Short mmCIF file of C-alpha atoms in Angstrom, two decimals:
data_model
loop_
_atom_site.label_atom_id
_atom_site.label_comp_id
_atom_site.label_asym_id
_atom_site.label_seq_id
_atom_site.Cartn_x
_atom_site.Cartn_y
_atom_site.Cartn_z
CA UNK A 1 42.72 -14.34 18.81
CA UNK A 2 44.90 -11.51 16.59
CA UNK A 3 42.59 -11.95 14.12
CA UNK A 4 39.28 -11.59 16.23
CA UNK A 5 40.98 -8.82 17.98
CA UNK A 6 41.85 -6.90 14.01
CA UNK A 7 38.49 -7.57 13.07
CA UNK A 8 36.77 -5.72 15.84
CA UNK A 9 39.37 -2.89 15.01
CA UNK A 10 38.25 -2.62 11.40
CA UNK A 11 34.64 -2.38 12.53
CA UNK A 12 34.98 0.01 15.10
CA UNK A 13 37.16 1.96 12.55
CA UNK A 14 34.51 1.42 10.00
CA UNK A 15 31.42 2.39 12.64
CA UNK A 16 33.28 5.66 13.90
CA UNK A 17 33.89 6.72 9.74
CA UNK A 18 30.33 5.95 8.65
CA UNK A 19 27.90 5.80 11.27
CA UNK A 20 26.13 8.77 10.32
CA UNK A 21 25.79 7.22 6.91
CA UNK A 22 24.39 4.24 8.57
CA UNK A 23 21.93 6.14 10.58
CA UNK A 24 20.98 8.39 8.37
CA UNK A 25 20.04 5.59 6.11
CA UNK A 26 17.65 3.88 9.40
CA UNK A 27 15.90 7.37 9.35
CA UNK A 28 15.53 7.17 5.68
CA UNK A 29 13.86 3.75 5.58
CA UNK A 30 11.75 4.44 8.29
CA UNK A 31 10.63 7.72 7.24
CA UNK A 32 9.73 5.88 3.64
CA UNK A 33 8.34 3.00 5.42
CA UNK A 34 5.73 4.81 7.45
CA UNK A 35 4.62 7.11 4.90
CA UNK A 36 4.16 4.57 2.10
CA UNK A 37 2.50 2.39 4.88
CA UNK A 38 -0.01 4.71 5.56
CA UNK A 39 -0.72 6.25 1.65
CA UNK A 40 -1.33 2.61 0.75
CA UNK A 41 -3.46 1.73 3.70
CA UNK A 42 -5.60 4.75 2.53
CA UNK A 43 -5.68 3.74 -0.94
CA UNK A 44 -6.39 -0.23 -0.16
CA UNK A 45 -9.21 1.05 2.43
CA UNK A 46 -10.65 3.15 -0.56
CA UNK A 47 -10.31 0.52 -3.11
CA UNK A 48 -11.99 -2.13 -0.61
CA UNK A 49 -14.70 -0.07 0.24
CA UNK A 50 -15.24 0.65 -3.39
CA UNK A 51 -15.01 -3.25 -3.98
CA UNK A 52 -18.01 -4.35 -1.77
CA UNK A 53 -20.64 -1.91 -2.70
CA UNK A 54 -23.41 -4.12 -3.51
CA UNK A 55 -24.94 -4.29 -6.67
CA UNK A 56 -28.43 -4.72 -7.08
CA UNK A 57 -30.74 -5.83 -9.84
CA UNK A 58 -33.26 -2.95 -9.20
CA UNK A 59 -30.73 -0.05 -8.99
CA UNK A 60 -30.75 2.19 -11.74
CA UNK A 61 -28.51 1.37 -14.77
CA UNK A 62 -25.81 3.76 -14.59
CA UNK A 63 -24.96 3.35 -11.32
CA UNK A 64 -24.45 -0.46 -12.23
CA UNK A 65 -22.18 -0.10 -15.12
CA UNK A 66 -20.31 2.65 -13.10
CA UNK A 67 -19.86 -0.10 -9.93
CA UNK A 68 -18.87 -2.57 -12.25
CA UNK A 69 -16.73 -0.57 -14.54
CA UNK A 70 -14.94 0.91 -11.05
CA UNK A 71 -14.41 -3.20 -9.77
CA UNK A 72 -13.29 -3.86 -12.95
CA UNK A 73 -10.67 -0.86 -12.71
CA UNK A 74 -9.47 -1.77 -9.17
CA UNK A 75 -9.41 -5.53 -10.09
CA UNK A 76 -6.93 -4.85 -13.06
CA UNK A 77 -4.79 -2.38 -10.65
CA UNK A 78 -4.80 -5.24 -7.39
CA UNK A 79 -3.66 -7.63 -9.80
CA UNK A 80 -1.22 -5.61 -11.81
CA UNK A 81 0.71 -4.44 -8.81
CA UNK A 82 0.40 -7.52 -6.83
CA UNK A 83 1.86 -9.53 -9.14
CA UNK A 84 4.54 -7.68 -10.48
CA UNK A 85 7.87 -7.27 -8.46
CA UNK A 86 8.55 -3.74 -6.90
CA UNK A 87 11.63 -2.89 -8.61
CA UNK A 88 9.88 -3.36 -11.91
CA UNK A 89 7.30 -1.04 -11.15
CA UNK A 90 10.31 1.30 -9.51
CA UNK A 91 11.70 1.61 -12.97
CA UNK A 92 8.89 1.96 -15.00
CA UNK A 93 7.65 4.58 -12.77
CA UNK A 94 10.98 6.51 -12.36
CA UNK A 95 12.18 5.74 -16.15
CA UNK A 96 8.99 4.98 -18.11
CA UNK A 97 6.24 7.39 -16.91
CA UNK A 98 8.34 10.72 -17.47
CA UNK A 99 9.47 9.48 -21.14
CA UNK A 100 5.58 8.23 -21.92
CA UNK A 101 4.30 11.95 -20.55
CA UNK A 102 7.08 13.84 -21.53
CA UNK A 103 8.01 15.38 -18.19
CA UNK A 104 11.46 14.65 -18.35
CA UNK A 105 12.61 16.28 -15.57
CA UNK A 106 9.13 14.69 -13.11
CA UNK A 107 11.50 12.61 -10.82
CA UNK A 108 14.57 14.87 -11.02
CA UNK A 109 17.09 15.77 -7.41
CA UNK A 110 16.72 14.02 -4.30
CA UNK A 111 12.97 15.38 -4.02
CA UNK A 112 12.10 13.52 -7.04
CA UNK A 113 13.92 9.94 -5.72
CA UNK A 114 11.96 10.26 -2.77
CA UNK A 115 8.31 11.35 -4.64
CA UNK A 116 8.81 8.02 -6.66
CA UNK A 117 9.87 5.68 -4.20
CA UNK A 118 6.68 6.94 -1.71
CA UNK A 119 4.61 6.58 -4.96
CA UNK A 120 5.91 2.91 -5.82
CA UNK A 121 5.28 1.90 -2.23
CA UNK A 122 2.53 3.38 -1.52
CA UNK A 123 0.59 1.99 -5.17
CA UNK A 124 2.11 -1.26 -4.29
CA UNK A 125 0.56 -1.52 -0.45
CA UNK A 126 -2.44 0.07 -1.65
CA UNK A 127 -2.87 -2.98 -3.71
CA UNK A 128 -1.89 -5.92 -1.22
CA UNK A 129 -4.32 -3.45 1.29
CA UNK A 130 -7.67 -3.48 -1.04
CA UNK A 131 -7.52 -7.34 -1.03
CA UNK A 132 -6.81 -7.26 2.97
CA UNK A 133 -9.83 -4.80 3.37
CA UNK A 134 -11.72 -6.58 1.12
CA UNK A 135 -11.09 -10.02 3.08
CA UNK A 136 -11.65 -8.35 6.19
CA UNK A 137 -15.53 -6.93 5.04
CA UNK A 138 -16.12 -10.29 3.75
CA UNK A 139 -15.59 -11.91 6.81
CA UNK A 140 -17.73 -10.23 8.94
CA UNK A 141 -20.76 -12.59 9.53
CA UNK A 142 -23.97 -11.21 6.81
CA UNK A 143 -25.95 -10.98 9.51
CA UNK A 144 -24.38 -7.84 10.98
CA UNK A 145 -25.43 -6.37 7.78
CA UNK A 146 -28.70 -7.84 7.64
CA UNK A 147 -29.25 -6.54 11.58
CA UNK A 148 -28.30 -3.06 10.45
CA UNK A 149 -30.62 -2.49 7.59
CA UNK A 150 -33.09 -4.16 9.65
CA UNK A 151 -33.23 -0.71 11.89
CA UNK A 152 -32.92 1.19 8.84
CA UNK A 153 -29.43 2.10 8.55
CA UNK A 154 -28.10 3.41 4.97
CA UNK A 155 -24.93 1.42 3.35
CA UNK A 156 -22.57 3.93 4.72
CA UNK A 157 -24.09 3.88 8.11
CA UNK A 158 -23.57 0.04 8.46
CA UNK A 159 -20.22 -0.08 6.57
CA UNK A 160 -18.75 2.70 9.41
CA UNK A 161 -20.54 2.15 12.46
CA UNK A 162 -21.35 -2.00 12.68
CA UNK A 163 -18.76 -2.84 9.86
CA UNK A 164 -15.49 -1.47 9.47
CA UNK A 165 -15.13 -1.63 13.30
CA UNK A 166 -15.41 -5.41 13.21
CA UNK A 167 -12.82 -6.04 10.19
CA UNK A 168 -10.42 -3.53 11.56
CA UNK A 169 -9.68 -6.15 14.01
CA UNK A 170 -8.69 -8.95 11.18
CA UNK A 171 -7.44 -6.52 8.81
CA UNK A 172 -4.98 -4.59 11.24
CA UNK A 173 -2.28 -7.61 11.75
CA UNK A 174 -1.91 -7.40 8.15
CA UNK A 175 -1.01 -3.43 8.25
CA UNK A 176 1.88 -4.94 10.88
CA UNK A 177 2.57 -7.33 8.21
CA UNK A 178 3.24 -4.68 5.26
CA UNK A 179 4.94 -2.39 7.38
CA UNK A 180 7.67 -4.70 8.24
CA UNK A 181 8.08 -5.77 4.63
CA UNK A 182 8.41 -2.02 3.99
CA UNK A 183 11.16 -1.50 5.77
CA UNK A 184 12.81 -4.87 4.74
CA UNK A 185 12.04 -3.59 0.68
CA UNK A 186 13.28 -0.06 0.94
CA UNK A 187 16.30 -0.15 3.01
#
């Protein structure tokens, strides 16, 4: 019982000395949480939308080599910074990108810690987001699509108003998803 009774001592002793450390540290995580959750949801919803533009034979050739040249660019980033951890790409982006563009001082001061960290978070949702945007366009049912050009509605006419409205519904558990794991990864 003494030694229940001492150990509830040394926390409160240790709770009273650094609980503004501790909080401050909550605010930080959220704060870092929320904006890299929302910079990578942009950045997956661009990269999806840029994903499933069709392609079609009769469309004119530079706009097919530019589509397939832009899926090929997003594929290699997706899969890149999906399937690397996030503490490599922490250090190559806080050590490695200011020695291979000779900023030195890019990610200097507490300004600079947090510019990285929102940038590694952010790059790294925006890439788990593309696929989940991506997944969620897929699964709408073609003949949404179909029904829309039917009554003469332009690509980005369907993809915002018949669409994205439907996959927002599959693809917004997943933002839940990646938000918690953001605050579990940078606290």
């Amino acid at each position: 019982m003494e030694r229940v009774l001492a150990l509830g001592q040394d926390m409160a002793l240790l709770w009273t000395r650094y609980a503004p450390l501790y909080l401050s540290g909550v605010v930080n995580t959220l704060l870092l949480a929320v904006a890299a959750t929302v910079l990578g949801c942009l950045i997956g919803l661009a990269c999806g939308l840029l994903n499933t533009i069709p392609i079609h034979p009769q469309d004119r050739l530079p706009r097919r080599v530019l589509l397939r040249l832009l899926r090929a660019v997003i594929r290699i980033y997706v899969e890149v910074f999906r399937g690397t951890p996030m503490v490599l790409q922490a250090v190559f982006i806080y050590y490695g990108l200011p020695f291979f563009t000779n900023e030195q001082v890019m990610f200097r001061g507490n300004g600079g810690l947090w510019l990285a960290a929102i940038i590694v978070v952010s790059i790294n949702t925006g890439a788990y987001m593309a696929e989940t945007v991506r997944g969620g366009i897929l699964s709408i049912d073609p003949g949404q699509t179909e029904g829309a050009k039917a009554i003469g509605m332009t690509h980005v006419q369907t993809m915002t108003s018949v669409i994205l409205p439907q996959a927002f519904r599959n693809i917004l558990p997943q933002v839940g998803n990646n938000f918690i794991i953001h605050i579990k990864d940078t606290s």
